[in-house]
Coordinates of C-alpha atoms in Angstrom, one line a residue:
M115 CA -17.5 56.2 2.7
T116 CA -15.4 53.7 0.3
V117 CA -11.6 55.8 -0.3
L118 CA -10.0 53.1 -2.8
H119 CA -12.4 54.9 -6.0
Q120 CA -9.5 54.2 -7.9
Y121 CA -10.4 50.5 -8.1
D122 CA -14.0 50.3 -7.9
Y123 CA -13.1 47.3 -11.5
L124 CA -11.6 45.1 -9.6
F125 CA -14.3 45.2 -6.1
A126 CA -17.3 44.7 -9.4
I127 CA -15.2 42.0 -10.7
T128 CA -14.5 40.6 -6.9
T129 CA -18.4 40.9 -6.7
C130 CA -18.9 38.7 -9.9
F131 CA -16.8 36.1 -9.8
A132 CA -18.2 35.6 -6.2
F133 CA -21.2 35.5 -6.8
L134 CA -20.5 32.8 -10.0
D135 CA -18.5 31.3 -7.2
A136 CA -21.6 30.9 -4.3
W137 CA -24.3 30.1 -7.4
N138 CA -21.0 26.7 -8.1
I139 CA -21.3 26.3 -4.0
G140 CA -24.9 26.0 -4.4
A141 CA -25.0 23.8 -7.9
N142 CA -21.9 21.6 -6.8
D143 CA -23.3 20.9 -2.8
V144 CA -26.5 20.7 -2.9
A145 CA -26.1 16.6 -3.0
N146 CA -24.4 17.3 0.3
S147 CA -28.4 17.3 2.2
F148 CA -30.8 16.7 0.4
A149 CA -29.8 13.9 -3.1
T150 CA -30.0 11.2 0.3
S151 CA -33.9 12.2 0.4
V152 CA -34.4 13.1 -3.0
S153 CA -32.8 9.5 -4.3
S154 CA -34.6 7.4 -1.3
R155 CA -38.3 9.1 -2.0
C156 CA -39.2 10.9 0.8
L157 CA -38.7 14.4 -1.1
T158 CA -40.0 15.0 -5.0
M159 CA -37.8 17.6 -6.1
K160 CA -39.5 20.4 -5.7
Q161 CA -40.2 19.7 -2.0
A162 CA -36.2 19.5 -1.8
M163 CA -35.9 22.2 -3.3
L164 CA -37.9 24.3 -2.0
I165 CA -36.7 23.1 2.2
A166 CA -33.2 23.6 0.9
S167 CA -33.6 27.4 -0.2
V168 CA -35.1 27.8 3.6
M169 CA -32.3 26.2 5.3
E170 CA -29.4 26.7 3.5
F171 CA -30.2 30.6 3.2
S172 CA -31.0 30.5 6.9
G173 CA -28.0 28.5 8.2
S174 CA -25.7 31.2 5.8
V175 CA -27.4 34.5 7.7
L176 CA -27.6 33.3 11.1
V177 CA -24.2 31.1 11.4
G178 CA -22.1 31.3 8.1
S179 CA -20.2 35.0 9.4
R180 CA -18.3 32.9 12.5
V181 CA -16.7 30.0 9.6
A182 CA -15.8 32.8 7.1
E183 CA -12.8 34.2 9.3
T184 CA -11.2 31.3 9.4
I185 CA -11.4 31.6 5.5
R186 CA -10.1 34.9 4.7
T187 CA -6.9 35.4 7.2
K188 CA -5.8 31.9 8.9
I189 CA -4.8 30.7 5.3
V190 CA -2.4 34.3 5.2
D191 CA -1.1 36.6 7.4
P192 CA -2.9 40.3 7.1
V193 CA -0.3 42.2 8.2
L194 CA 1.8 41.1 5.1
Y195 CA -0.1 43.3 2.8
E196 CA -0.5 46.7 5.5
K197 CA 2.0 48.5 3.0
Q198 CA -0.1 47.3 -0.2
P199 CA -3.7 47.1 0.8
S200 CA -4.7 47.1 -2.9
I201 CA -2.7 44.3 -3.2
L202 CA -4.9 42.5 -0.8
L203 CA -7.9 43.5 -2.6
L204 CA -6.0 41.7 -6.2
A205 CA -5.3 39.0 -4.2
M206 CA -8.7 38.0 -3.1
M207 CA -9.6 39.1 -6.8
C208 CA -7.9 36.1 -8.4
A209 CA -8.6 33.5 -5.7
I210 CA -12.2 33.8 -6.0
I211 CA -11.3 33.6 -9.7
G212 CA -9.8 30.7 -10.3
S213 CA -11.8 29.4 -7.0
S214 CA -15.1 30.1 -9.6
V215 CA -13.4 28.9 -13.0
F216 CA -12.1 25.5 -12.0
L217 CA -15.8 24.9 -9.9
T218 CA -17.8 25.9 -13.1
A219 CA -16.1 23.8 -14.5
A220 CA -16.7 20.8 -11.8
T221 CA -20.4 21.4 -12.1
R222 CA -20.9 21.1 -16.0
W223 CA -19.0 17.8 -15.7
G224 CA -21.0 16.4 -12.5
L225 CA -17.9 15.7 -10.7
P226 CA -19.0 16.7 -6.8
V227 CA -15.8 19.0 -5.9
S228 CA -14.8 20.4 -2.4
T229 CA -15.5 24.0 -3.1
T230 CA -13.6 24.2 0.7
H231 CA -10.9 23.0 -1.8
S232 CA -10.9 25.6 -4.3
I233 CA -11.4 28.6 -2.8
V234 CA -8.4 27.7 -0.1
G235 CA -6.6 26.3 -3.1
G236 CA -7.3 30.0 -4.9
V237 CA -5.7 31.5 -1.6
V238 CA -2.9 29.5 -1.7
G239 CA -2.0 31.0 -5.3
A240 CA -3.0 34.2 -5.0
A241 CA -0.6 34.7 -1.8
T242 CA 1.9 32.8 -3.3
A243 CA 2.0 34.7 -6.1
S244 CA 2.0 38.5 -4.3
V245 CA 4.0 37.8 -1.3
G246 CA 5.6 34.2 -1.3
I247 CA 5.0 31.1 -1.1
N248 CA 7.2 30.7 2.7
N249 CA 4.1 33.4 3.7
V250 CA 1.6 31.5 3.2
S251 CA 0.8 30.2 6.7
W252 CA 1.9 26.5 6.0
G253 CA 0.7 25.2 9.8
W254 CA -1.3 23.5 12.2
D255 CA -3.2 27.4 12.3
G256 CA -3.9 27.5 8.9
V257 CA -3.6 25.2 5.7
A258 CA -2.8 21.9 7.8
Q259 CA -5.7 22.8 9.5
V260 CA -7.5 22.8 7.0
F261 CA -5.4 19.7 5.0
A262 CA -6.0 17.1 8.2
A263 CA -9.9 18.1 8.3
W264 CA -10.1 16.8 4.8
V265 CA -8.6 13.6 6.7
I266 CA -10.5 13.5 9.4
A267 CA -13.6 14.5 8.6
P268 CA -15.1 12.0 5.6
G269 CA -12.9 8.9 8.4
I270 CA -15.4 10.6 11.4
S271 CA -18.6 10.8 9.2
G272 CA -18.0 7.2 7.9
M273 CA -17.1 5.4 11.6
L274 CA -20.3 7.7 12.9
G275 CA -22.9 6.9 10.0
A276 CA -21.9 2.8 10.5
L277 CA -22.4 3.3 14.5
V278 CA -25.7 4.8 14.1
F279 CA -26.9 2.9 11.0
S280 CA -25.6 -0.4 13.1
L281 CA -27.8 0.6 16.4
T282 CA -30.9 0.7 14.6
N283 CA -30.7 -1.7 12.2
H284 CA -30.1 -4.3 15.3
F285 CA -32.5 -3.1 17.4
V286 CA -34.8 -2.2 14.9
L287 CA -34.8 -3.0 11.7
K288 CA -33.7 -6.7 12.1
R289 CA -36.7 -7.5 14.4
K290 CA -39.0 -10.5 14.0
G291 CA -42.2 -9.9 13.6
G292 CA -44.5 -6.3 14.4
Q293 CA -41.5 -5.3 16.5
P294 CA -39.8 -3.1 13.6
I295 CA -42.5 -0.6 13.2
R296 CA -43.6 -0.2 16.6
R297 CA -39.7 0.2 17.9
A298 CA -39.3 2.6 15.0
L299 CA -42.2 4.1 16.0
L300 CA -40.4 4.9 19.4
S301 CA -37.3 5.5 17.9
V302 CA -38.4 8.4 16.4
P303 CA -38.6 11.3 19.3
F304 CA -35.2 9.8 20.3
Y305 CA -33.2 11.4 17.4
T306 CA -35.2 14.5 16.4
F307 CA -34.5 15.2 20.4
V308 CA -30.8 14.8 19.0
T309 CA -31.1 15.8 15.6
V310 CA -32.9 19.0 16.7
A311 CA -30.1 19.4 20.0
A312 CA -26.7 19.7 17.2
L313 CA -28.8 22.1 14.8
A314 CA -29.6 24.7 18.5
M315 CA -26.1 24.1 19.9
L316 CA -24.5 25.5 16.7
V317 CA -26.8 28.2 16.6
I318 CA -26.1 29.0 20.2
W319 CA -22.2 28.9 19.8
K320 CA -21.3 29.9 16.8
G321 CA -25.1 32.1 15.9
I322 CA -26.3 34.8 18.1
Q323 CA -24.5 37.9 19.4
L324 CA -25.0 38.6 22.5
D325 CA -22.5 41.7 24.6
I326 CA -22.9 38.9 27.7
E327 CA -21.3 35.4 27.0
P328 CA -23.3 33.0 27.7
T329 CA -22.2 30.5 31.0
A330 CA -22.1 25.8 30.0
T331 CA -25.4 26.0 32.3
Q332 CA -27.4 28.7 30.5
I333 CA -26.2 26.8 27.2
L334 CA -27.4 23.7 28.1
I335 CA -30.4 24.8 29.4
S336 CA -31.2 26.6 25.8
I337 CA -30.2 23.5 24.4
F338 CA -32.3 20.4 26.0
T339 CA -35.5 23.2 26.2
V340 CA -35.4 23.6 22.4
A341 CA -34.9 19.9 21.7
A342 CA -36.8 19.0 24.2
G343 CA -40.1 20.9 22.7
A344 CA -39.6 20.6 18.9
T345 CA -39.5 16.3 19.7
L346 CA -42.8 17.3 21.9
L347 CA -44.2 18.8 19.1
Q348 CA -43.5 16.1 17.3
S349 CA -44.9 13.4 19.5
W350 CA -47.3 15.5 20.2
F351 CA -48.8 15.6 15.7
V352 CA -45.9 13.2 14.2
L353 CA -46.4 10.2 15.8
P354 CA -50.2 10.5 16.1
Y355 CA -50.3 10.2 12.4
L356 CA -47.5 7.9 11.5
W357 CA -49.5 4.9 14.0
R358 CA -52.6 5.4 12.2
K359 CA -50.8 5.4 8.4
V360 CA -48.6 2.5 9.3
V361 CA -50.4 0.7 12.3
R362 CA -53.7 1.0 11.2
E363 CA -53.9 1.0 8.0
D364 CA -55.4 3.8 7.7
W365 CA -56.2 4.3 3.7
P366 CA -58.0 7.2 3.5
L367 CA -55.6 9.8 5.7
K368 CA -54.5 12.4 4.2
W369 CA -51.0 14.7 5.1
Y370 CA -52.6 17.6 5.5
M371 CA -55.1 16.0 8.8
I372 CA -51.5 15.7 11.1
W373 CA -52.9 18.9 12.1
R374 CA -55.1 17.3 14.1
G375 CA -52.8 15.4 16.7
P376 CA -53.8 13.0 18.7
F377 CA -57.1 13.3 17.5
L378 CA -56.3 11.1 14.9
L379 CA -56.2 8.8 17.7
K380 CA -60.5 8.5 18.3
R381 CA -60.5 7.9 14.1
S382 CA -63.2 5.1 13.2
P383 CA -61.6 2.6 12.1
P384 CA -60.8 2.5 8.7
P385 CA -63.9 1.5 5.8
S386 CA -62.2 -1.4 2.9
P387 CA -60.7 0.2 0.2
P388 CA -61.9 0.0 -2.7
P389 CA -60.5 -2.5 -6.1
G390 CA -56.8 -1.5 -6.8
I391 CA -56.4 0.4 -3.6
S392 CA -53.9 -1.3 -0.9
R393 CA -55.0 -0.9 2.3
V394 CA -50.7 0.4 3.5
N395 CA -51.4 3.8 1.2
I396 CA -46.9 4.2 1.0
T397 CA -44.3 4.4 -0.9
N398 CA -42.6 1.0 -1.9
Y399 CA -38.5 2.9 -1.5
Y400 CA -37.6 0.1 -3.1
R401 CA -39.0 0.3 -6.6
G402 CA -36.7 -0.3 -9.4
H403 CA -34.1 -1.9 -7.1
L404 CA -33.8 -5.7 -7.9
T405 CA -32.9 -8.1 -5.8
L406 CA -29.6 -10.4 -6.5
D407 CA -32.2 -13.5 -7.4
E408 CA -34.9 -11.6 -9.6
L409 CA -31.7 -9.4 -10.9
A410 CA -30.2 -13.3 -11.5
T411 CA -33.6 -14.0 -13.1
V412 CA -33.5 -10.8 -15.4
R413 CA -30.3 -11.2 -16.6
A414 CA -30.8 -15.0 -17.5
S415 CA -33.3 -14.4 -19.0
E416 CA -32.0 -11.3 -21.0
S417 CA -29.0 -13.7 -21.7
L418 CA -31.6 -16.5 -23.5
L419 CA -33.5 -13.6 -25.1
S420 CA -30.0 -13.0 -26.9
S421 CA -29.3 -15.9 -28.2
V422 CA -32.5 -16.0 -28.7
Q423 CA -32.3 -13.5 -31.5
S424 CA -28.6 -14.0 -32.7
A425 CA -29.9 -17.9 -33.4
R426 CA -28.7 -17.8 -37.2
S427 CA -30.1 -21.8 -37.3
P428 CA -32.6 -24.3 -34.7
A429 CA -29.3 -26.0 -34.8
D430 CA -27.5 -23.4 -32.7
L431 CA -30.5 -23.5 -30.8
E432 CA -30.3 -26.6 -29.4
K433 CA -26.8 -25.5 -28.8
D434 CA -27.9 -23.9 -25.5
T435 CA -27.8 -25.9 -22.7
S436 CA -27.9 -23.6 -19.7
L437 CA -30.7 -23.2 -17.1
I438 CA -34.1 -21.2 -18.5
L439 CA -35.3 -19.7 -15.6
P440 CA -39.1 -18.3 -15.7
P441 CA -39.5 -15.6 -17.6
P442 CA -39.4 -11.8 -15.7
A443 CA -41.6 -9.1 -15.3
L444 CA -40.2 -7.3 -18.4
S445 CA -42.0 -5.1 -21.3
P446 CA -41.5 -3.6 -23.9
T447 CA -39.3 0.1 -23.7
P448 CA -41.8 2.8 -24.7
P449 CA -40.8 5.0 -27.1
R450 CA -38.9 8.0 -25.4
S451 CA -40.1 10.5 -26.1
R452 CA -39.2 14.5 -26.1
G453 CA -40.7 16.0 -23.7
S454 CA -40.9 15.0 -20.2
P455 CA -43.7 14.6 -18.4
L456 CA -42.4 17.7 -15.3
V457 CA -41.4 20.4 -17.8
P458 CA -44.9 22.5 -18.4
P459 CA -45.9 22.5 -22.3
R460 CA -45.2 25.5 -23.8
P461 CA -48.2 28.6 -24.0
P462 CA -48.8 29.2 -27.8
G463 CA -48.0 32.4 -29.2
P464 CA -45.1 34.2 -30.3
W465 CA -42.1 33.4 -27.7
Y466 CA -42.3 37.5 -27.0
T467 CA -45.4 37.5 -25.3
P468 CA -46.2 37.3 -21.5
R469 CA -46.9 33.9 -21.5
V470 CA -43.9 32.8 -23.4
L471 CA -41.7 35.2 -22.1
L472 CA -42.5 34.1 -18.4
H473 CA -42.8 30.4 -19.1
L474 CA -39.2 31.2 -20.8
I475 CA -37.9 32.5 -17.7
N476 CA -39.3 29.7 -15.2
R477 CA -37.1 27.3 -17.6
V478 CA -34.0 28.4 -17.6
L479 CA -34.7 29.8 -13.7
L480 CA -36.4 25.9 -12.0
R481 CA -34.8 23.7 -14.9
G482 CA -33.8 22.1 -11.6
L483 CA -36.8 21.2 -10.6
E484 CA -38.4 19.3 -13.3
K485 CA -36.1 16.4 -13.5
D486 CA -36.2 13.6 -12.4
I487 CA -33.2 12.1 -10.8
I488 CA -33.8 8.5 -9.9
S489 CA -34.1 7.7 -13.4
L490 CA -30.8 10.6 -14.4
Q491 CA -28.8 8.4 -11.4
K492 CA -29.7 5.3 -13.6
H493 CA -29.0 6.1 -16.9
H494 CA -25.5 8.1 -17.0
P495 CA -23.5 5.0 -20.0
T496 CA -21.5 8.4 -21.9
S497 CA -20.0 8.7 -17.9
V498 CA -16.8 7.6 -16.7
L499 CA -18.6 7.2 -13.5
S500 CA -20.0 3.8 -14.6
W501 CA -21.1 0.4 -12.6
D502 CA -23.3 -2.0 -11.9
L503 CA -25.3 -0.2 -10.1
A504 CA -28.0 -2.8 -10.2
D505 CA -25.6 -5.6 -9.2
M506 CA -24.5 -3.2 -6.2
H507 CA -28.1 -2.4 -4.9
S508 CA -28.4 -6.0 -5.4
H509 CA -27.0 -6.5 -2.3
S510 CA -28.7 -4.1 -0.2
K511 CA -30.9 -5.7 2.6
R512 CA -34.5 -5.0 2.5
Y513 CA -36.4 -3.6 5.2
D514 CA -40.1 -2.9 5.8
N515 CA -41.4 -0.5 3.6
R516 CA -44.0 0.6 6.7
V517 CA -40.3 1.0 8.4
E518 CA -39.0 2.8 6.1
Y519 CA -41.6 5.2 5.7
M520 CA -41.6 6.0 9.9
Y521 CA -38.1 7.0 8.9
S522 CA -38.7 9.3 5.6
S523 CA -39.8 12.0 8.6
L524 CA -36.8 12.3 11.0
Q525 CA -34.7 11.8 6.7
I526 CA -36.8 15.1 7.3
I527 CA -35.5 16.8 9.3
T528 CA -31.7 15.0 9.1
A529 CA -31.6 17.2 6.1
S530 CA -32.9 20.7 7.0
A531 CA -31.0 20.7 9.5
A532 CA -27.8 19.7 7.3
S533 CA -29.2 21.6 4.6
F534 CA -28.7 24.4 7.6
I535 CA -24.9 23.3 8.6
H536 CA -24.0 23.2 4.9
G537 CA -25.1 26.9 4.5
A538 CA -23.7 27.6 7.4
N539 CA -20.5 26.2 6.7
D540 CA -19.6 26.4 3.3
V541 CA -20.9 30.5 2.4
A542 CA -17.5 31.5 4.4
N543 CA -16.5 30.2 0.5
C544 CA -17.4 32.7 -1.3
I545 CA -18.1 35.3 1.8
G546 CA -14.8 35.2 3.7
P547 CA -12.5 36.4 1.0
F548 CA -15.0 38.6 -0.7
A549 CA -15.1 40.1 2.9
T550 CA -11.5 41.5 2.5
A551 CA -11.6 42.6 -0.9
Y552 CA -15.0 44.4 0.4
S553 CA -13.3 46.3 3.9
I554 CA -9.9 47.5 1.6
W555 CA -12.1 48.7 -1.3
R556 CA -14.0 50.6 1.7
T557 CA -11.7 51.3 4.3
G558 CA -8.6 51.6 2.2
E559 CA -6.6 49.9 5.2
I560 CA -6.3 45.9 6.2
N561 CA -8.1 46.0 9.5
T562 CA -7.0 43.0 11.8
S563 CA -9.1 43.7 14.6
E564 CA -11.8 41.0 15.8
E565 CA -14.8 44.5 15.2
G566 CA -12.8 45.1 12.1
N567 CA -12.9 41.3 10.5
E568 CA -16.3 41.2 11.1
V569 CA -18.5 39.4 7.9
P570 CA -21.6 42.4 6.9
V571 CA -24.8 40.9 7.2
W572 CA -25.8 42.2 3.4
A573 CA -22.8 40.0 2.6
L574 CA -24.0 36.8 3.7
C575 CA -27.6 37.1 1.9
F576 CA -25.5 38.4 -1.2
G577 CA -23.4 35.1 -0.5
G578 CA -26.9 32.5 1.0
A579 CA -29.1 34.4 -2.3
A580 CA -26.7 32.9 -5.3
I581 CA -26.2 29.3 -3.7
V582 CA -30.4 29.2 -3.3
L583 CA -30.0 29.8 -6.8
G584 CA -27.2 27.5 -8.2
L585 CA -29.9 25.1 -6.1
L586 CA -32.6 25.7 -8.1
T587 CA -31.0 25.4 -11.3
Y588 CA -28.2 22.9 -11.6
G589 CA -28.2 21.8 -8.2
Y590 CA -28.9 18.4 -10.0
H591 CA -26.1 18.4 -12.1
V592 CA -24.2 17.4 -9.3
M593 CA -26.9 15.6 -6.8
R594 CA -26.8 12.8 -10.3
T595 CA -23.8 11.8 -9.7
L596 CA -23.8 10.8 -5.7
G597 CA -27.1 9.0 -4.1
N598 CA -28.1 5.8 -5.5
R599 CA -25.1 5.9 -7.8
L600 CA -22.6 5.4 -4.3
T601 CA -25.0 3.0 -3.1
L602 CA -28.4 2.3 -2.6
I603 CA -30.2 4.7 0.0
S604 CA -33.4 3.7 1.9
P605 CA -35.0 6.1 4.6
S606 CA -33.5 4.3 7.3
R607 CA -30.1 4.7 5.5
G608 CA -30.5 8.6 4.2
F609 CA -31.2 9.8 7.4
C610 CA -28.1 8.2 9.3
M611 CA -26.0 9.6 6.7
E612 CA -27.6 12.7 7.2
L613 CA -27.1 12.6 11.0
A614 CA -23.5 11.9 11.2
S615 CA -22.9 14.4 8.4
A616 CA -24.6 16.8 10.4
V617 CA -22.8 16.2 13.9
T618 CA -19.5 16.5 12.1
V619 CA -20.1 19.4 10.2
L620 CA -21.1 20.9 13.6
V621 CA -18.9 20.1 15.6
S622 CA -16.2 21.4 12.9
T623 CA -17.4 25.1 12.5
R624 CA -17.5 24.9 16.9
L625 CA -13.8 24.4 16.5
K626 CA -13.5 27.0 13.4
L627 CA -12.6 24.0 10.7
P628 CA -13.8 24.9 7.8
V629 CA -14.5 20.8 5.9
S630 CA -15.7 19.8 3.5
T631 CA -18.9 19.1 3.5
T632 CA -18.5 16.8 0.8
Q633 CA -16.0 14.8 2.6
C634 CA -18.5 14.4 5.8
I635 CA -21.0 13.3 3.4
T636 CA -19.5 11.1 1.3
G637 CA -17.6 9.7 3.9
A638 CA -20.9 8.8 6.5
T639 CA -22.4 6.7 3.2
V640 CA -19.4 5.2 2.6
G641 CA -20.3 4.1 6.0
V642 CA -23.6 3.4 6.5
G643 CA -22.8 1.6 3.0
L644 CA -20.7 -0.7 4.5
A645 CA -22.8 -1.9 7.4
N646 CA -25.1 -3.4 4.7
G647 CA -22.1 -5.9 5.9
D648 CA -21.0 -6.4 1.3
W649 CA -18.2 -4.2 0.3
R650 CA -20.1 -4.4 -3.1
C651 CA -22.7 -2.1 -1.4
V652 CA -21.0 0.9 -2.2
N653 CA -19.3 1.9 -6.3
W654 CA -15.2 2.4 -5.0
R655 CA -14.8 3.8 -8.8
L656 CA -16.8 6.2 -7.6
I657 CA -15.5 7.3 -4.4
G658 CA -12.1 7.2 -5.9
W659 CA -13.3 9.8 -9.2
I660 CA -14.8 11.6 -5.9
Y661 CA -11.1 11.2 -4.2
L662 CA -9.0 12.2 -7.8
G663 CA -11.5 16.0 -7.7
W664 CA -10.5 16.6 -3.9
V665 CA -6.6 16.4 -4.2
V666 CA -6.8 17.2 -8.3
T667 CA -8.6 20.6 -6.6
V668 CA -6.4 22.4 -4.9
P669 CA -3.6 22.5 -7.6
V670 CA -5.9 23.0 -10.0
A671 CA -7.3 26.1 -8.1
G672 CA -4.5 27.4 -7.7
V673 CA -2.3 27.7 -10.4
I674 CA -5.3 29.5 -12.2
A675 CA -5.1 31.4 -9.3
G676 CA -1.6 32.1 -8.6
G677 CA -0.9 32.9 -12.6
L678 CA -3.9 35.5 -13.0
M679 CA -1.5 37.3 -9.7
A680 CA 1.1 36.8 -11.2
V681 CA 0.2 37.9 -14.8
I682 CA -1.2 41.1 -13.2
I683 CA 1.2 42.7 -10.0
N684 CA 3.9 42.2 -12.6
A685 CA 1.6 44.2 -16.2
P686 CA 3.4 47.6 -16.2
R687 CA 2.2 51.2 -14.1
W688 CA 0.8 48.3 -11.8
G689 CA 0.2 49.9 -8.6

């Protein structure tokens, strides 16, 4: 039964902005788990959104409650509001408003800021305006712990990503002859075991509610059992499929035949393909990304063509003594159509007919599925994040597409794990303060016991659903900022980034540190990019822009929340 009925309007406002905050988390942080998969062409946008929706919601509901306790109790001691619980209700409302307003502006501009930073800034600002800056927990058990995690997380994920990619590069990718393909096939089960073990570790540690605490031996047995089972399933179904597809060049093989498992090995040798069809029917993961020699040829030809077109007399042409290179494979730019091949056409009829209404609703709710992320990443001319992407991509090494295809299945697994862990970590950003506001509104008092601090399951479902909606409607906007705009991403690189980021967030969740998943994936991406052996493989301007966003997030969200809190509590007739 609700006690503080007089503040129903406050809780209603808090609920609306908590939904907006969670929506922005989905729209802004979708790049953390699936921008790499889409950028490397492992997954289409629709496939990525489907997997992300399931994994984000599952992580939010199963594991999110424990991380939420840090945001709601460690930044400011709720006991300070014990005499006036309604002030804490107001403070949580202002914190969520400050966070959601800042995130909305950042998401609109495509800036991949930290949603963890924004809510911490909102809580700090609201607490400063209500109980004073000295009562904010700045020590290691409060804000300092969060600040330290922000600094440590990118470093750890970057070093881990560089380590994993360096080992993979040395033992698999750089080998000569047919060794890379066979070694990649053997390495897939090992990395699968590590990824699934990390997921099982998180769920067992933080997601399962048991009356009896399991022993360390029981936890280890559970983790190894789940990881070994998943690895055996993959070895039974996926590895035979990869063997037939890549090694045997079985071009007629369809994806749904994967369920035949080892019986695929008994298939007869494939016939010769018809004209126009390659025996190795595999995606070219480097399509559109030129090497150094190709880029030099293209730009020299473009320069020569430009000088010819701008010449005013035959004498001007004779002045150009530069080396004439062979013409590149250039084609005239086709006229840009107003429509997009990814957007379904509007049905005939007026707007109020059911078919047209359904089409318009789908365009609003599923507009993110209609975007070509790779094209958007290349064409962003008015952005402050402009960079010579072609030159940056040309300095990255190219590997055999058959090896990259092996790792594409592994990247899907690591992306799913990263998405699950992301949902577990980032749902705390909006649900922590919202759960505190709900508890005060319902009971009229501040409950500091462990049982009283438990986050309701429906609140986690509420936050998870809003995150998924943000993914579907506006997640592409920030996704185009990361991915290939930060460094060249291929499946072999992408799975290293996602695995490093997932492990870093996993450890942080275990230690109850609300780290920023944006920082983890950014650090891992930079680490893998530098592991290519060339600092020019990384977009340093974009990294600086992202770090600038992290720096301004806390003060801006704090000022919005603190200013709103100060105005309301000093208004006449409050309380």
